[in-house]
Amino acid sequence: MSLKVLTVVGARPQFIKAAAVSREILKHSGRIEEVMIHTGQHYDPNMSQVFFDELEIPAPRYNLEVSGGNHGAMTGRMLEGIEKVIVDEKPDWLLIYGDTNSTLAGALAASKLHVPVAHVEAGLRSFNMRMPEEINRILADRVSSLLLCPTHVAVENLAREGLTQGVHNVGDVMYDVALYYRERARKNSRILEQLGLAEKGFALATCHRAENTDDPVKLGAIVSALAEIAVDMPVVLPLHPRTRKLLQQYGLEHQLAALSVVDPLPFLDMVALEQAAKVILTDSGGVQKEAFFYEVPCITMRDETEWVETVSLGWNHLTGASFENILQAYSAISELPTEHGNNPYGDGTAAGRILSYLLGPSAP
Ligand code: UDP
């Protein structure tokens, strides 16, 4: 009898992480079956479908088409939809990723139906309870049976909250993904030619965290700093649809004229740009780590990070959304390390380890 895993995804970083685990599940298809639910949280084709196509993720059996609205309404509608699917599919595991509303809705729906929850990226903390992601993480971890941590620090964070059962440091699936796609991206992406960029001759930026985008002063400081850097070298900004909408709303769109603004990019193009960039400026969790994996100095436009190792190893500089701090960090990028020391994110086999814990010692 094969084990049934119900996977809940909904947002771009979850599609990318799920790609690594789904590929591993397919290798064991006689023993384990995956059914995927897409909550619909990200729905633009370039934020969703392009990842399923490019990363060869199995098509979701269910799409709940829940998008937009405030956190409560969105999470509530997802909760209702996921509950129905769990009742119909009767899975052995519910598998969730990261820290979005889709993660929390999956965790709540399954745990109340006594279906064990496996959380990939368990134990990350920013210690900033104003972030919706922090609330989602803490609650999801609390009701999960398998807490699949990407780092040793994540294991320690959970221990501090009294969570030690079912906790495993499996390494970071994003590192698996980086190893799998880094050469493929260099070979197959034409994005450098398309945008007329030279290797190590440009900066790459992303910005989408609510703490930055929901505050016109912070968002204004970020785009002004990027515009200032663009005097020195081209700044490529794949613009998240939410950030674009808010920039328009705040009347800050004119600041974009100095930047090379593009629509959100397919993954291989993004990975090709990351590897070729001289510096990366971001508020994204995934992009911070990819900068580290590809040995590109990173400026994180937040006050804190969950990926503390990138900072302590000298690759990542936290500036908050401050114009002065961002420019100061930019002028100091040549002082950041040029070679990797140890890698705290595992050895690129996180997906295999996740699978071995799902299958368990007495798996069918
Ligand atoms: N990403 C992408 N195209 C883009 C911007 C980001 O493929 O235009 C990828 C990026 O390489 C990383 C992931 O999306 O793997 C990060 O997702 P995001 O920044 O949306 O979320 P976070 O990591 O902050 O949760």
Coordinates of C-alpha atoms and ligand atoms in Angstrom, one line a residue:
M1 CA 0.0 0.0 0.0
S2 CA 1.4 3.4 -0.9
L3 CA 1.5 6.4 1.4
K4 CA -0.5 9.4 0.4
V5 CA 0.9 12.9 0.9
L6 CA -1.3 15.9 0.4
T7 CA 0.9 18.9 -0.4
V8 CA -0.4 22.5 0.0
V9 CA 1.3 25.2 -2.0
G10 CA 0.1 28.7 -3.0
A11 CA 3.0 31.1 -3.4
R12 CA 6.0 31.4 -5.6
P13 CA 8.7 30.3 -3.1
Q14 CA 6.5 27.2 -2.2
F15 CA 6.4 26.1 -5.9
I16 CA 10.2 26.2 -6.0
K17 CA 10.7 24.2 -2.8
A18 CA 8.0 21.7 -3.7
A19 CA 9.7 21.1 -7.0
A20 CA 12.7 19.5 -5.2
V21 CA 10.5 17.3 -3.0
S22 CA 8.1 16.3 -5.7
R23 CA 11.0 15.2 -7.9
E24 CA 12.2 13.0 -5.1
I25 CA 8.7 11.6 -4.5
L26 CA 8.4 10.6 -8.1
K27 CA 11.6 8.5 -7.7
H28 CA 9.7 6.5 -5.1
S29 CA 6.3 6.4 -6.9
G30 CA 5.5 2.8 -5.9
R31 CA 5.7 3.7 -2.2
I32 CA 4.4 7.2 -2.0
E33 CA 1.8 9.2 -3.9
E34 CA 1.6 13.0 -3.9
V35 CA -1.7 14.9 -4.4
M36 CA -1.2 18.6 -4.7
I37 CA -3.5 21.5 -3.7
H38 CA -2.8 24.9 -5.1
T39 CA -4.6 27.4 -2.9
G40 CA -4.5 30.1 -5.6
Q41 CA -2.6 32.7 -3.4
H42 CA -0.3 33.6 -6.3
Y43 CA -2.3 33.4 -9.5
D44 CA -0.6 35.6 -12.2
P45 CA 0.9 33.3 -14.8
N46 CA 4.4 34.6 -14.2
M47 CA 4.1 34.1 -10.4
S48 CA 2.6 30.6 -10.7
Q49 CA 2.1 28.6 -14.0
V50 CA 5.6 29.4 -15.3
F51 CA 7.1 27.6 -12.3
F52 CA 5.0 24.5 -12.7
D53 CA 6.1 24.3 -16.4
E54 CA 9.7 25.2 -16.0
L55 CA 10.4 23.2 -12.8
E56 CA 8.3 20.2 -14.0
I57 CA 6.1 20.2 -10.9
P58 CA 3.1 17.8 -11.2
A59 CA -0.1 19.7 -12.0
P60 CA -2.2 20.3 -8.8
R61 CA -5.3 18.1 -8.5
Y62 CA -7.1 20.9 -6.8
N63 CA -7.0 24.7 -7.3
L64 CA -8.9 26.5 -4.6
E65 CA -8.6 29.8 -6.4
V66 CA -8.4 31.8 -3.2
S67 CA -6.5 35.0 -3.8
G68 CA -6.7 38.6 -2.6
G69 CA -8.5 39.9 0.4
N70 CA -7.3 40.5 3.9
H71 CA -5.3 37.8 5.8
G72 CA -8.4 36.6 7.8
A73 CA -10.7 36.2 4.8
M74 CA -7.9 34.6 2.7
T75 CA -6.8 32.2 5.4
G76 CA -10.4 31.3 6.3
R77 CA -11.4 30.5 2.7
M78 CA -8.3 28.4 2.3
L79 CA -9.0 26.6 5.5
E80 CA -12.5 25.6 4.4
G81 CA -11.2 24.5 1.0
I82 CA -8.3 22.4 2.3
E83 CA -10.6 20.8 4.9
K84 CA -12.9 19.5 2.2
V85 CA -10.0 18.0 0.2
I86 CA -8.5 16.3 3.3
V87 CA -11.9 14.7 4.1
D88 CA -12.1 13.5 0.5
E89 CA -8.5 12.4 0.0
K90 CA -7.8 11.0 3.5
P91 CA -4.0 11.5 3.2
D92 CA -1.4 9.9 5.5
W93 CA 0.5 13.3 5.7
L94 CA -0.2 16.9 5.0
L95 CA 3.0 18.6 3.7
I96 CA 3.4 22.3 4.0
Y97 CA 6.2 24.7 3.1
G98 CA 7.4 28.0 4.6
D99 CA 5.3 30.7 6.2
T100 CA 2.5 31.9 4.0
N101 CA -1.3 32.0 4.7
S102 CA -1.5 28.7 2.7
T103 CA 1.0 27.1 5.1
L104 CA -1.1 28.1 8.1
A105 CA -4.4 27.1 6.6
G106 CA -3.0 23.7 5.7
A107 CA -1.6 23.2 9.2
L108 CA -4.9 24.2 10.9
A109 CA -7.1 22.1 8.6
A110 CA -5.1 19.0 8.9
S111 CA -4.3 19.1 12.6
K112 CA -7.9 19.5 13.6
L113 CA -8.7 16.4 11.4
H114 CA -5.9 14.5 13.2
V115 CA -3.9 14.2 10.0
P116 CA -0.2 14.6 10.8
V117 CA 1.5 17.7 9.4
A118 CA 5.0 17.8 8.0
H119 CA 6.4 21.3 7.9
V120 CA 9.4 22.0 5.6
E121 CA 11.4 25.1 6.8
A122 CA 10.3 24.6 10.4
G123 CA 11.9 26.6 13.1
L124 CA 12.8 29.8 11.3
R125 CA 12.2 32.9 13.3
S126 CA 12.6 36.6 12.8
F127 CA 11.4 37.4 16.3
N128 CA 9.3 40.1 14.8
M129 CA 5.7 39.4 15.6
R130 CA 4.5 42.2 13.3
M131 CA 5.4 40.0 10.3
P132 CA 2.4 37.9 9.2
E133 CA 5.0 35.3 8.2
E134 CA 6.3 35.0 11.8
I135 CA 2.8 34.3 13.1
N136 CA 2.2 31.7 10.4
R137 CA 5.5 30.0 11.1
I138 CA 5.0 29.8 14.9
L139 CA 1.5 28.4 14.6
A140 CA 2.3 26.0 11.9
D141 CA 5.3 24.6 13.9
R142 CA 3.1 24.2 17.0
V143 CA 0.7 21.8 15.3
S144 CA 3.2 19.9 13.1
S145 CA 4.3 16.4 13.9
L146 CA 7.4 16.5 11.6
L147 CA 9.4 19.6 11.9
L148 CA 11.8 19.6 9.0
C149 CA 14.4 22.3 9.8
P150 CA 16.8 23.8 7.3
T151 CA 19.5 24.7 9.8
H152 CA 20.9 24.0 13.2
V153 CA 19.7 27.5 14.4
A154 CA 16.1 26.5 13.4
V155 CA 16.4 23.4 15.6
E156 CA 17.6 25.6 18.5
N157 CA 14.7 28.1 18.0
L158 CA 12.2 25.2 18.3
A159 CA 13.9 23.8 21.4
R160 CA 13.6 27.3 23.0
E161 CA 9.8 27.0 22.4
G162 CA 9.8 23.5 23.9
L163 CA 9.5 21.7 20.6
T164 CA 11.9 18.8 20.4
Q165 CA 9.7 15.8 19.2
G166 CA 9.8 15.1 15.5
V167 CA 12.4 17.8 14.9
H168 CA 15.1 17.1 12.3
N169 CA 17.7 19.2 10.7
V170 CA 17.4 18.0 7.1
G171 CA 19.2 20.9 5.4
D172 CA 17.7 23.5 3.2
V173 CA 15.7 22.4 0.1
M174 CA 16.6 25.7 -1.5
Y175 CA 20.2 24.5 -1.6
D176 CA 19.1 21.3 -3.4
V177 CA 17.3 23.6 -5.8
A178 CA 20.3 25.8 -6.3
L179 CA 22.6 22.9 -7.0
Y180 CA 20.1 21.4 -9.5
Y181 CA 19.4 24.6 -11.5
R182 CA 22.6 26.7 -11.3
E183 CA 24.2 25.2 -14.5
R184 CA 20.9 24.7 -16.2
A185 CA 20.2 28.4 -15.7
R186 CA 23.6 29.5 -17.1
K187 CA 23.2 27.3 -20.1
N188 CA 19.5 27.9 -21.0
S189 CA 18.7 31.4 -19.9
R190 CA 19.2 34.3 -22.5
I191 CA 18.2 37.0 -20.0
L192 CA 21.6 38.7 -19.8
E193 CA 21.6 39.2 -23.6
Q194 CA 18.0 40.2 -23.6
L195 CA 18.5 42.9 -21.1
G196 CA 21.9 43.9 -22.4
L197 CA 23.7 43.2 -19.1
A198 CA 27.4 42.3 -18.6
E199 CA 28.6 39.6 -16.2
K200 CA 29.2 41.3 -12.8
G201 CA 28.2 44.7 -14.3
F202 CA 24.8 45.2 -12.6
A203 CA 22.8 45.0 -9.4
L204 CA 19.7 42.8 -9.0
A205 CA 16.9 43.9 -6.7
T206 CA 13.6 42.5 -5.4
C207 CA 11.2 44.0 -2.9
H208 CA 7.9 42.6 -1.8
R209 CA 7.8 42.2 2.1
A210 CA 4.7 43.9 3.5
E211 CA 6.7 45.7 6.1
N212 CA 8.4 47.6 3.3
T213 CA 5.7 47.8 0.7
D214 CA 2.9 48.8 3.0
D215 CA 4.8 51.8 4.3
P216 CA 5.2 54.6 1.7
V217 CA 8.2 56.1 3.5
K218 CA 10.1 52.8 3.6
L219 CA 9.2 51.9 0.0
G220 CA 10.1 55.5 -1.1
A221 CA 13.5 55.2 0.7
I222 CA 14.2 51.8 -1.0
V223 CA 13.3 53.0 -4.6
S224 CA 15.3 56.2 -4.1
A225 CA 18.3 54.2 -2.9
L226 CA 18.0 51.9 -5.9
A227 CA 17.8 54.9 -8.2
E228 CA 21.0 56.3 -6.7
I229 CA 22.8 53.0 -7.2
A230 CA 21.6 53.0 -10.8
V231 CA 23.8 56.1 -11.4
D232 CA 26.7 53.7 -10.8
M233 CA 25.5 50.5 -12.5
P234 CA 22.2 49.2 -14.0
V235 CA 19.8 48.0 -11.4
V236 CA 17.4 45.2 -12.6
L237 CA 14.2 45.1 -10.6
P238 CA 11.8 42.2 -11.4
L239 CA 8.8 43.9 -9.9
H240 CA 6.3 41.9 -7.7
P241 CA 2.7 42.8 -8.7
R242 CA 1.8 43.9 -5.2
T243 CA 4.8 46.3 -5.1
R244 CA 3.9 47.7 -8.5
K245 CA 0.3 48.3 -7.4
L246 CA 1.4 50.1 -4.1
L247 CA 4.1 52.2 -5.9
Q248 CA 1.3 53.4 -8.2
Q249 CA -1.0 54.0 -5.2
Y250 CA 1.7 56.1 -3.4
G251 CA 2.6 58.1 -6.5
L252 CA 6.1 56.7 -6.4
E253 CA 6.1 55.2 -9.9
H254 CA 8.3 58.0 -11.4
Q255 CA 11.2 56.7 -9.2
L256 CA 11.2 53.5 -11.4
A257 CA 12.4 55.4 -14.5
A258 CA 16.0 55.1 -13.4
L259 CA 15.8 51.3 -13.0
S260 CA 15.6 48.4 -15.4
V261 CA 12.1 47.3 -14.3
V262 CA 10.9 43.9 -15.6
D263 CA 8.0 41.7 -14.8
P264 CA 8.5 38.9 -12.3
L265 CA 10.9 36.5 -14.0
P266 CA 10.8 32.7 -14.6
F267 CA 13.0 30.9 -12.2
L268 CA 15.9 30.0 -14.6
D269 CA 16.2 33.7 -15.7
M270 CA 16.2 34.8 -12.1
V271 CA 18.9 32.3 -11.2
A272 CA 21.0 33.3 -14.2
L273 CA 20.7 37.0 -13.1
E274 CA 21.5 36.2 -9.5
Q275 CA 24.7 34.4 -10.5
A276 CA 25.8 37.2 -12.8
A277 CA 25.0 40.1 -10.5
K278 CA 27.7 42.2 -8.8
V279 CA 25.4 42.7 -5.8
I280 CA 21.9 41.7 -4.8
L281 CA 19.5 44.0 -2.9
T282 CA 16.4 42.3 -1.5
D283 CA 13.9 41.8 1.2
S284 CA 13.1 38.2 0.1
G285 CA 14.1 35.2 2.2
G286 CA 14.8 33.0 -0.8
V287 CA 16.8 35.5 -2.7
Q288 CA 19.1 36.2 0.3
K289 CA 20.0 32.6 0.5
E290 CA 20.5 32.2 -3.3
A291 CA 22.9 35.2 -3.1
F292 CA 24.8 33.2 -0.5
F293 CA 24.7 30.0 -2.5
Y294 CA 26.0 31.8 -5.6
E295 CA 28.6 33.8 -3.6
V296 CA 27.1 37.2 -4.5
P297 CA 27.2 39.9 -1.8
C298 CA 23.7 40.7 -0.5
I299 CA 22.2 43.7 1.0
T300 CA 19.0 42.8 2.9
M301 CA 16.6 45.8 3.1
R302 CA 15.1 44.6 6.4
D303 CA 15.9 45.1 10.1
E304 CA 16.2 41.4 10.8
T305 CA 16.5 38.1 8.9
E306 CA 15.6 34.5 9.6
W307 CA 18.7 33.4 7.7
V308 CA 21.2 34.7 10.3
E309 CA 24.0 32.5 9.0
T310 CA 24.3 34.6 5.8
V311 CA 25.0 37.6 8.1
S312 CA 27.3 36.0 10.6
L313 CA 29.4 34.5 7.7
G314 CA 29.8 38.0 6.3
W315 CA 27.8 37.6 3.0
N316 CA 24.7 39.5 3.9
H317 CA 24.3 43.0 5.3
L318 CA 21.1 44.2 7.0
T319 CA 20.2 47.8 6.3
G320 CA 16.5 48.1 7.0
A321 CA 14.6 50.3 4.6
S322 CA 17.0 53.2 5.2
F323 CA 18.3 55.2 2.2
E324 CA 21.6 56.0 3.9
N325 CA 22.2 52.5 5.2
I326 CA 21.5 50.9 1.8
L327 CA 24.0 53.3 0.1
Q328 CA 26.6 52.8 2.8
A329 CA 26.3 49.0 2.5
Y330 CA 26.5 49.3 -1.3
S331 CA 29.7 51.4 -1.1
A332 CA 31.2 48.6 1.1
I333 CA 30.4 45.6 -1.0
S334 CA 34.0 45.0 -2.0
E335 CA 34.7 44.4 1.7
L336 CA 32.4 41.4 1.8
P337 CA 34.0 37.9 1.5
T338 CA 34.9 36.6 -1.8
E339 CA 35.0 32.9 -0.9
H340 CA 32.8 30.6 0.9
G341 CA 33.7 29.1 4.3
N342 CA 31.4 26.4 5.6
N343 CA 27.8 26.0 4.3
P344 CA 25.3 25.8 7.2
Y345 CA 22.5 24.9 4.7
G346 CA 23.3 21.2 4.4
D347 CA 24.7 19.2 1.5
G348 CA 22.0 19.5 -1.1
T349 CA 20.2 16.3 -0.1
A350 CA 17.4 17.8 2.0
A351 CA 14.6 16.5 -0.3
G352 CA 15.8 12.9 0.1
R353 CA 15.9 13.3 3.9
I354 CA 12.5 14.8 4.0
L355 CA 11.2 11.8 2.1
S356 CA 12.9 9.3 4.4
Y357 CA 11.1 11.0 7.4
L358 CA 7.8 10.9 5.6
L359 CA 8.2 7.2 4.7
G360 CA 9.5 6.5 8.3
P361 CA 11.2 3.4 9.5
S362 CA 8.2 1.1 9.0
A363 CA 6.9 2.7 5.8
P364 CA 5.0 0.5 3.4
Ligands
UDP1 N1 12.1 34.5 -7.9 C1 11.8 34.3 -9.3 N2 11.5 35.3 -10.1 C2 11.5 36.6 -9.6 C3 11.8 36.8 -8.2 C4 12.1 35.8 -7.4 O1 11.9 33.1 -9.7 O2 11.2 37.5 -10.4 C5 12.4 33.4 -7.1 C6 13.8 33.5 -6.3 O3 14.8 33.1 -7.1 C7 13.5 32.7 -5.1 C8 12.1 32.8 -4.8 O4 11.5 33.3 -6.0 O5 13.8 31.3 -5.3 C9 11.8 33.7 -3.7 O6 10.5 34.0 -3.6 P1 9.9 35.3 -2.9 O7 11.0 36.4 -2.9 O8 8.6 35.6 -3.6 O9 9.5 34.9 -1.5 P2 10.3 34.7 -0.1 O10 11.5 33.8 -0.4 O11 10.7 36.0 0.4 O12 9.4 34.0 0.8

